[in-house]
């Protein structure tokens, strides 16, 4: 439920609402809008219709509204203004379109530093690479584990880019948190509810990939799992879904980008690398996502793409990545966004 304050309500009126909720063991999430202040009611169970008469009798309250979506904390009804997530000074979900780039897997320190340096010069603001890799085959390279996290820490230390990396299991959350600036929850784990709750108990921002066969609503409910534990810093990531189409690895769902931007206040980014699985399609599809309102891209880049230890077919070379960045800036500006691609 949300409480909509009257336009002429005072700070004292707001304090009265917060106090009433407090007495009920609930807490208030206050969003200061241009016209109205909205108070989201937080606590379990999440809709508290029986409190409506008492709240509506308070001074300064215009009305109470039941949040009609199945996801509550993530919905735009609950919080009309965009959530902007600050990752070591890089703002995701604000006016600027932000690019996260790096190899699929952290292969060696030299590889990470070389790619990190190149993508930073092209304007990427965060570095991605997996140390724990979810692989379809148990015989494929599954990441260097903690040694891979050390490689990422070297990139942050040497080049200054914050780190995005996948956490596969609740058992690794504390360890990965000691290295990562942003947790990645991979597509295969989108409905691993115990993992979602574990990262929800931290304060580390969470990049939540959409599951390969998840509906948009299931994806947003996965975000709700994280947020319900207290961590409101969720970045939604559309990475393609499985359809009847076999020409590409996945089918990138640009609808989902526009839809999630409309229905939630969370930042929404696009992964055209996994979304297509095809090197030559990564840039055009990434640009389409920016045009549709994405707050950023996450892109797999490698200095020797064909030799990537994982996802070689979709890795961009350094030059192609530079071209994508130039076009990305043009598209971002064409749709009224700023571009965060200032080389570091
Ligand atoms: C990845 O980012 O390398 C990855 C494994 O992504 P996804 O979970 O979207 O398949
Ligand atoms: Mn990958």
Tab-separated table of C-alpha atoms and ligand atoms in Angstrom:
chain	number	residue	atom	x	y	z
A	1	UNK	CA	0.000	0.000	0.000
A	2	UNK	CA	1.059	3.582	-0.554
A	3	UNK	CA	-0.091	6.738	1.183
A	4	UNK	CA	-0.435	9.757	-1.093
A	5	UNK	CA	0.044	13.004	0.825
A	6	UNK	CA	-1.864	16.151	-0.150
A	7	UNK	CA	0.067	18.746	-2.124
A	8	UNK	CA	-0.226	21.181	0.816
A	9	UNK	CA	0.765	18.667	3.513
A	10	UNK	CA	3.474	19.625	5.982
A	11	UNK	CA	6.540	17.877	7.357
A	12	UNK	CA	4.561	17.427	10.591
A	13	UNK	CA	1.776	15.637	8.661
A	14	UNK	CA	4.367	13.304	7.179
A	15	UNK	CA	5.827	12.638	10.617
A	16	UNK	CA	2.316	11.707	11.789
A	17	UNK	CA	1.991	9.080	9.055
A	18	UNK	CA	5.441	7.664	9.788
A	19	UNK	CA	4.615	7.485	13.505
A	20	UNK	CA	1.342	5.626	12.905
A	21	UNK	CA	3.142	3.076	10.717
A	22	UNK	CA	5.865	2.765	13.314
A	23	UNK	CA	3.300	1.934	16.010
A	24	UNK	CA	2.062	-0.895	13.770
A	25	UNK	CA	5.596	-2.283	13.418
A	26	UNK	CA	5.759	-1.088	9.799
A	27	UNK	CA	8.204	1.249	8.158
A	28	UNK	CA	7.823	4.073	5.677
A	29	UNK	CA	9.589	4.549	2.352
A	30	UNK	CA	9.170	8.248	1.559
A	31	UNK	CA	9.359	9.445	-2.081
A	32	UNK	CA	9.331	13.189	-2.479
A	33	UNK	CA	7.702	13.831	-5.851
A	34	UNK	CA	7.252	17.184	-7.573
A	35	UNK	CA	3.518	17.349	-6.881
A	36	UNK	CA	2.980	14.779	-4.134
A	37	UNK	CA	4.901	13.002	-1.448
A	38	UNK	CA	4.239	9.273	-1.500
A	39	UNK	CA	4.818	7.013	1.486
A	40	UNK	CA	5.332	3.343	0.639
A	41	UNK	CA	4.308	1.063	3.503
A	42	UNK	CA	6.928	-1.596	4.138
A	43	UNK	CA	6.445	-4.654	6.291
A	44	UNK	CA	4.880	-8.043	6.167
A	45	UNK	CA	2.179	-8.722	4.943
A	46	UNK	CA	2.806	-5.997	2.408
A	47	UNK	CA	-0.735	-4.690	1.766
A	48	UNK	CA	-2.325	-3.283	4.869
A	49	UNK	CA	-5.782	-2.320	3.680
A	50	UNK	CA	-7.186	-2.449	7.211
A	51	UNK	CA	-5.039	0.565	8.126
A	52	UNK	CA	-6.507	2.728	5.363
A	53	UNK	CA	-9.251	4.409	7.449
A	54	UNK	CA	-6.806	5.373	10.222
A	55	UNK	CA	-4.252	6.696	7.726
A	56	UNK	CA	-6.834	8.575	5.676
A	57	UNK	CA	-8.102	10.276	8.841
A	58	UNK	CA	-4.668	11.812	9.475
A	59	UNK	CA	-3.977	15.428	8.631
A	60	UNK	CA	-2.314	15.940	5.232
A	61	UNK	CA	-3.235	12.503	3.822
A	62	UNK	CA	-4.984	12.609	0.462
A	63	UNK	CA	-5.632	8.868	0.001
A	64	UNK	CA	-4.235	5.366	0.346
A	65	UNK	CA	-3.772	3.149	-2.713
A	66	UNK	CA	-3.242	-0.601	-2.878
A	67	UNK	CA	-0.221	-1.408	-5.070
A	68	UNK	CA	-1.904	-3.384	-7.826
A	69	UNK	CA	1.181	-5.238	-9.089
A	70	UNK	CA	2.404	-8.525	-7.629
A	71	UNK	CA	5.798	-6.896	-7.110
A	72	UNK	CA	5.518	-4.009	-4.669
A	73	UNK	CA	8.857	-2.507	-3.637
A	74	UNK	CA	10.080	-2.641	-7.248
A	75	UNK	CA	7.011	-0.986	-8.714
A	76	UNK	CA	6.713	2.585	-9.918
A	77	UNK	CA	3.529	2.941	-7.901
A	78	UNK	CA	5.538	2.389	-4.742
A	79	UNK	CA	8.314	4.761	-5.815
A	80	UNK	CA	7.572	7.043	-8.781
A	81	UNK	CA	11.112	8.459	-9.089
A	82	UNK	CA	13.929	6.486	-10.728
A	83	UNK	CA	16.331	4.700	-8.406
A	84	UNK	CA	19.884	5.811	-9.088
A	85	UNK	CA	22.576	3.427	-7.837
A	86	UNK	CA	25.984	4.840	-7.028
A	87	UNK	CA	28.842	2.389	-7.602
A	88	UNK	CA	32.053	4.085	-6.470
A	89	UNK	CA	30.866	7.347	-7.991
A	90	UNK	CA	29.416	5.826	-11.197
A	91	UNK	CA	25.679	6.508	-11.252
A	92	UNK	CA	23.477	3.834	-12.814
A	93	UNK	CA	19.869	4.761	-13.566
A	94	UNK	CA	20.457	8.528	-13.792
A	95	UNK	CA	20.593	10.677	-16.928
A	96	UNK	CA	23.769	9.019	-18.191
A	97	UNK	CA	23.898	5.750	-20.130
A	98	UNK	CA	26.655	3.624	-18.573
A	99	UNK	CA	28.611	0.793	-20.218
A	100	UNK	CA	29.995	-2.218	-18.338
A	101	UNK	CA	32.536	-4.203	-20.364
A	102	UNK	CA	35.083	-6.966	-20.057
A	103	UNK	CA	35.652	-10.604	-20.927
A	104	UNK	CA	33.192	-13.374	-20.198
A	105	UNK	CA	35.747	-15.056	-17.903
A	106	UNK	CA	38.747	-13.756	-15.988
A	107	UNK	CA	41.451	-15.889	-17.671
A	108	UNK	CA	44.648	-14.316	-16.344
A	109	UNK	CA	45.748	-11.107	-14.668
A	110	UNK	CA	47.409	-9.930	-17.908
A	111	UNK	CA	44.231	-10.597	-19.894
A	112	UNK	CA	42.087	-8.711	-17.371
A	113	UNK	CA	44.462	-5.735	-17.220
A	114	UNK	CA	44.837	-5.547	-20.984
A	115	UNK	CA	41.091	-5.640	-21.644
A	116	UNK	CA	40.335	-3.417	-18.642
A	117	UNK	CA	42.737	-0.782	-19.907
A	118	UNK	CA	41.254	-0.859	-23.414
A	119	UNK	CA	37.599	-0.705	-22.376
A	120	UNK	CA	38.319	2.076	-19.878
A	121	UNK	CA	39.984	4.128	-22.620
A	122	UNK	CA	36.919	3.604	-24.798
A	123	UNK	CA	34.665	4.923	-22.018
A	124	UNK	CA	33.419	1.829	-20.150
A	125	UNK	CA	32.832	2.788	-16.518
A	126	UNK	CA	32.718	-0.673	-14.918
A	127	UNK	CA	34.631	-3.888	-15.588
A	128	UNK	CA	32.939	-7.282	-15.863
A	129	UNK	CA	34.480	-10.770	-15.786
A	130	UNK	CA	33.435	-14.056	-14.274
A	131	UNK	CA	35.495	-15.883	-11.660
A	132	UNK	CA	32.727	-18.393	-10.933
A	133	UNK	CA	31.174	-19.426	-14.254
A	134	UNK	CA	27.897	-21.279	-14.672
A	135	UNK	CA	28.627	-23.530	-17.662
A	136	UNK	CA	26.268	-25.808	-19.525
A	137	UNK	CA	28.899	-28.563	-19.607
A	138	UNK	CA	30.626	-29.606	-16.376
A	139	UNK	CA	33.786	-30.160	-18.465
A	140	UNK	CA	33.988	-26.541	-19.695
A	141	UNK	CA	36.167	-23.899	-17.978
A	142	UNK	CA	34.245	-22.907	-14.856
A	143	UNK	CA	36.363	-19.982	-13.714
A	144	UNK	CA	39.425	-19.488	-11.522
A	145	UNK	CA	37.349	-18.937	-8.356
A	146	UNK	CA	39.014	-16.766	-5.722
A	147	UNK	CA	42.157	-16.425	-7.855
A	148	UNK	CA	39.898	-14.873	-10.511
A	149	UNK	CA	38.493	-12.442	-7.951
A	150	UNK	CA	42.092	-11.395	-7.192
A	151	UNK	CA	42.573	-10.601	-10.896
A	152	UNK	CA	39.504	-8.364	-10.794
A	153	UNK	CA	40.760	-6.603	-7.693
A	154	UNK	CA	43.963	-5.810	-9.627
A	155	UNK	CA	41.915	-4.197	-12.413
A	156	UNK	CA	40.128	-1.967	-9.897
A	157	UNK	CA	43.382	-1.085	-8.169
A	158	UNK	CA	45.368	-0.431	-11.348
A	159	UNK	CA	42.788	1.002	-13.724
A	160	UNK	CA	40.173	2.309	-11.312
A	161	UNK	CA	37.116	0.574	-12.773
A	162	UNK	CA	34.622	-0.891	-10.292
A	163	UNK	CA	34.028	-4.637	-10.643
A	164	UNK	CA	30.919	-6.607	-11.608
A	165	UNK	CA	31.196	-10.363	-11.101
A	166	UNK	CA	28.891	-13.330	-10.714
A	167	UNK	CA	28.068	-15.021	-7.434
A	168	UNK	CA	26.773	-18.556	-7.962
A	169	UNK	CA	25.775	-19.764	-4.529
A	170	UNK	CA	24.768	-18.396	-1.114
A	171	UNK	CA	27.924	-20.040	0.263
A	172	UNK	CA	30.083	-17.615	-1.787
A	173	UNK	CA	28.211	-14.381	-1.044
A	174	UNK	CA	30.526	-13.166	1.738
A	175	UNK	CA	33.676	-14.003	-0.218
A	176	UNK	CA	32.500	-12.395	-3.481
A	177	UNK	CA	31.245	-9.364	-1.520
A	178	UNK	CA	34.776	-8.799	-0.249
A	179	UNK	CA	35.918	-8.219	-3.864
A	180	UNK	CA	32.907	-7.156	-5.950
A	181	UNK	CA	31.398	-3.698	-6.300
A	182	UNK	CA	28.321	-5.234	-7.945
A	183	UNK	CA	27.088	-8.832	-7.649
A	184	UNK	CA	25.913	-10.419	-10.855
A	185	UNK	CA	23.094	-12.931	-10.473
A	186	UNK	CA	23.250	-15.012	-13.631
A	187	UNK	CA	20.277	-15.929	-15.762
A	188	UNK	CA	20.342	-19.532	-14.573
A	189	UNK	CA	20.090	-18.400	-10.959
A	190	UNK	CA	17.326	-15.836	-11.343
A	191	UNK	CA	14.934	-18.059	-9.441
A	192	UNK	CA	17.435	-19.295	-6.855
A	193	UNK	CA	15.449	-17.662	-4.095
A	194	UNK	CA	17.888	-18.455	-1.278
A	195	UNK	CA	20.691	-16.798	-3.258
A	196	UNK	CA	18.466	-13.779	-3.950
A	197	UNK	CA	17.714	-13.477	-0.250
A	198	UNK	CA	21.373	-13.835	0.712
A	199	UNK	CA	22.490	-10.972	-1.571
A	200	UNK	CA	19.418	-9.079	-0.364
A	201	UNK	CA	20.908	-9.091	3.137
A	202	UNK	CA	24.030	-7.275	1.915
A	203	UNK	CA	24.419	-3.676	0.766
A	204	UNK	CA	26.223	-4.597	-2.450
A	205	UNK	CA	24.296	-3.596	-5.616
A	206	UNK	CA	22.870	-6.573	-7.507
A	207	UNK	CA	22.810	-6.888	-11.293
A	208	UNK	CA	19.918	-9.298	-11.829
A	209	UNK	CA	19.849	-11.074	-15.183
A	210	UNK	CA	16.503	-12.210	-16.530
A	211	UNK	CA	16.152	-15.992	-16.626
A	212	UNK	CA	16.205	-17.574	-20.096
A	213	UNK	CA	12.573	-18.632	-19.763
A	214	UNK	CA	11.314	-16.186	-17.168
A	215	UNK	CA	8.395	-13.894	-17.825
A	216	UNK	CA	8.956	-10.232	-17.097
A	217	UNK	CA	6.752	-10.553	-14.020
A	218	UNK	CA	8.836	-13.463	-12.688
A	219	UNK	CA	11.969	-11.380	-13.240
A	220	UNK	CA	10.529	-8.423	-11.349
A	221	UNK	CA	9.396	-10.733	-8.544
A	222	UNK	CA	12.985	-12.003	-8.348
A	223	UNK	CA	14.047	-8.365	-7.829
A	224	UNK	CA	11.387	-8.161	-5.132
A	225	UNK	CA	13.026	-11.105	-3.310
A	226	UNK	CA	16.277	-9.122	-3.071
A	227	UNK	CA	14.557	-5.887	-2.102
A	228	UNK	CA	12.342	-7.523	0.524
A	229	UNK	CA	15.507	-8.395	2.475
A	230	UNK	CA	16.484	-4.723	2.615
A	231	UNK	CA	18.840	-4.326	-0.349
A	232	UNK	CA	17.078	-1.893	-2.696
A	233	UNK	CA	20.043	-1.605	-5.057
A	234	UNK	CA	18.906	-3.864	-7.887
A	235	UNK	CA	19.889	-3.329	-11.530
A	236	UNK	CA	17.664	-5.286	-13.908
A	237	UNK	CA	19.416	-6.829	-16.915
A	238	UNK	CA	17.636	-8.157	-19.997
A	239	UNK	CA	19.915	-10.816	-21.563
A	240	UNK	CA	17.681	-12.582	-24.036
A	241	UNK	CA	15.208	-15.404	-23.608
A	242	UNK	CA	14.822	-18.828	-25.138
A	243	UNK	CA	12.298	-18.933	-27.960
A	244	UNK	CA	11.641	-21.216	-30.945
A	245	UNK	CA	14.274	-19.232	-32.881
A	246	UNK	CA	17.576	-21.048	-33.333
A	247	UNK	CA	19.420	-18.639	-35.633
A	248	UNK	CA	20.685	-16.778	-32.578
A	249	UNK	CA	21.703	-18.063	-29.139
A	250	UNK	CA	18.839	-16.235	-27.438
A	251	UNK	CA	16.151	-13.778	-28.486
A	252	UNK	CA	16.845	-10.351	-27.052
A	253	UNK	CA	13.570	-8.948	-25.742
A	254	UNK	CA	13.653	-5.218	-26.298
A	255	UNK	CA	10.026	-5.069	-25.109
A	256	UNK	CA	11.258	-6.088	-21.677
A	257	UNK	CA	13.584	-3.081	-21.496
A	258	UNK	CA	10.830	-0.580	-22.271
A	259	UNK	CA	8.324	-2.427	-20.095
A	260	UNK	CA	10.593	-2.693	-17.061
A	261	UNK	CA	11.499	0.996	-17.373
A	262	UNK	CA	7.808	1.888	-17.368
A	263	UNK	CA	6.685	-0.392	-14.548
A	264	UNK	CA	9.622	-0.195	-12.155
A	265	UNK	CA	11.860	2.536	-10.784
A	266	UNK	CA	14.947	0.308	-10.949
A	267	UNK	CA	17.764	0.845	-13.469
A	268	UNK	CA	17.422	-1.427	-16.496
A	269	UNK	CA	20.426	-2.440	-18.561
A	270	UNK	CA	20.844	-4.688	-21.597
A	271	UNK	CA	23.224	-7.541	-22.355
A	272	UNK	CA	23.322	-7.833	-26.147
A	273	UNK	CA	26.230	-10.319	-25.918
A	274	UNK	CA	24.192	-13.141	-24.367
A	275	UNK	CA	21.054	-11.653	-25.920
A	276	UNK	CA	22.286	-12.581	-29.389
A	277	UNK	CA	25.323	-14.844	-28.949
A	278	UNK	CA	26.558	-13.573	-32.302
A	279	UNK	CA	29.435	-11.087	-32.519
A	280	UNK	CA	28.110	-9.135	-35.503
A	281	UNK	CA	24.711	-8.651	-33.839
A	282	UNK	CA	25.939	-7.359	-30.480
A	283	UNK	CA	26.305	-3.709	-31.516
A	284	UNK	CA	23.043	-3.268	-33.464
A	285	UNK	CA	21.010	-4.969	-30.742
A	286	UNK	CA	22.802	-3.045	-27.983
A	287	UNK	CA	22.014	0.208	-29.766
A	288	UNK	CA	18.349	-0.791	-30.040
A	289	UNK	CA	18.251	-1.252	-26.277
A	290	UNK	CA	19.676	2.219	-25.676
A	291	UNK	CA	17.051	3.612	-28.053
A	292	UNK	CA	14.360	1.768	-26.067
A	293	UNK	CA	15.446	3.454	-22.837
A	294	UNK	CA	18.094	1.175	-21.329
A	295	UNK	CA	20.234	2.821	-18.658
A	296	UNK	CA	23.306	0.968	-19.833
A	297	UNK	CA	24.846	-2.031	-21.540
A	298	UNK	CA	26.950	-4.936	-20.338
A	299	UNK	CA	29.153	-6.191	-23.156
A	300	UNK	CA	31.676	-9.026	-23.499
A	301	UNK	CA	34.975	-7.802	-24.940
A	302	UNK	CA	38.271	-9.615	-25.534
A	303	UNK	CA	41.616	-8.576	-27.047
A	304	UNK	CA	41.651	-11.854	-29.024
A	305	UNK	CA	37.937	-12.684	-29.230
A	306	UNK	CA	38.206	-16.031	-31.021
A	307	UNK	CA	40.526	-17.274	-28.274
A	308	UNK	CA	38.157	-16.384	-25.414
A	309	UNK	CA	37.937	-19.269	-22.943
A	310	UNK	CA	34.161	-18.883	-22.838
A	311	UNK	CA	31.548	-17.280	-25.099
A	312	UNK	CA	34.063	-16.638	-27.910
A	313	UNK	CA	31.360	-16.404	-30.589
A	314	UNK	CA	29.867	-13.307	-28.991
A	315	UNK	CA	33.025	-11.522	-27.797
A	316	UNK	CA	33.727	-8.147	-29.394
A	317	UNK	CA	37.274	-7.203	-30.329
A	318	UNK	CA	38.680	-3.975	-28.955
A	319	UNK	CA	38.201	-2.032	-32.172
A	320	UNK	CA	34.596	-3.110	-32.640
A	321	UNK	CA	33.919	-2.225	-29.017
A	322	UNK	CA	35.271	1.290	-29.685
A	323	UNK	CA	32.898	1.613	-32.640
A	324	UNK	CA	29.970	0.478	-30.494
A	325	UNK	CA	30.863	3.120	-27.902
A	326	UNK	CA	30.857	5.913	-30.504
A	327	UNK	CA	27.483	4.820	-31.888
A	328	UNK	CA	26.131	4.260	-28.379
A	329	UNK	CA	26.876	7.854	-27.488
A	330	UNK	CA	25.109	9.086	-30.643
A	331	UNK	CA	22.006	6.984	-29.950
A	332	UNK	CA	21.933	7.941	-26.272
A	333	UNK	CA	22.041	11.619	-27.126
A	334	UNK	CA	19.418	11.160	-29.870
A	335	UNK	CA	16.969	9.865	-27.263
A	336	UNK	CA	17.756	12.633	-24.797
A	337	UNK	CA	20.224	10.840	-22.554
A	338	UNK	CA	23.729	11.775	-21.490
A	339	UNK	CA	26.702	9.492	-22.006
A	340	UNK	CA	28.901	8.337	-19.156
A	341	UNK	CA	31.687	7.306	-21.492
A	342	UNK	CA	34.401	9.643	-20.350
A	343	UNK	CA	37.611	7.646	-20.724
A	344	UNK	CA	39.391	7.036	-17.405
B	1	LIG	C1	27.825	-14.028	-18.225
B	1	LIG	O1	27.526	-12.844	-18.002
B	1	LIG	O2	28.935	-14.401	-18.647
B	1	LIG	C2	26.747	-15.032	-18.076
B	1	LIG	C3	27.012	-16.295	-17.737
B	1	LIG	O3	25.528	-14.528	-18.317
B	1	LIG	P1	24.061	-15.178	-18.240
B	1	LIG	O4	23.834	-15.523	-16.821
B	1	LIG	O5	23.170	-14.073	-18.731
B	1	LIG	O6	24.040	-16.378	-19.160
B	2	LIG	MN1	29.422	-14.994	-20.968
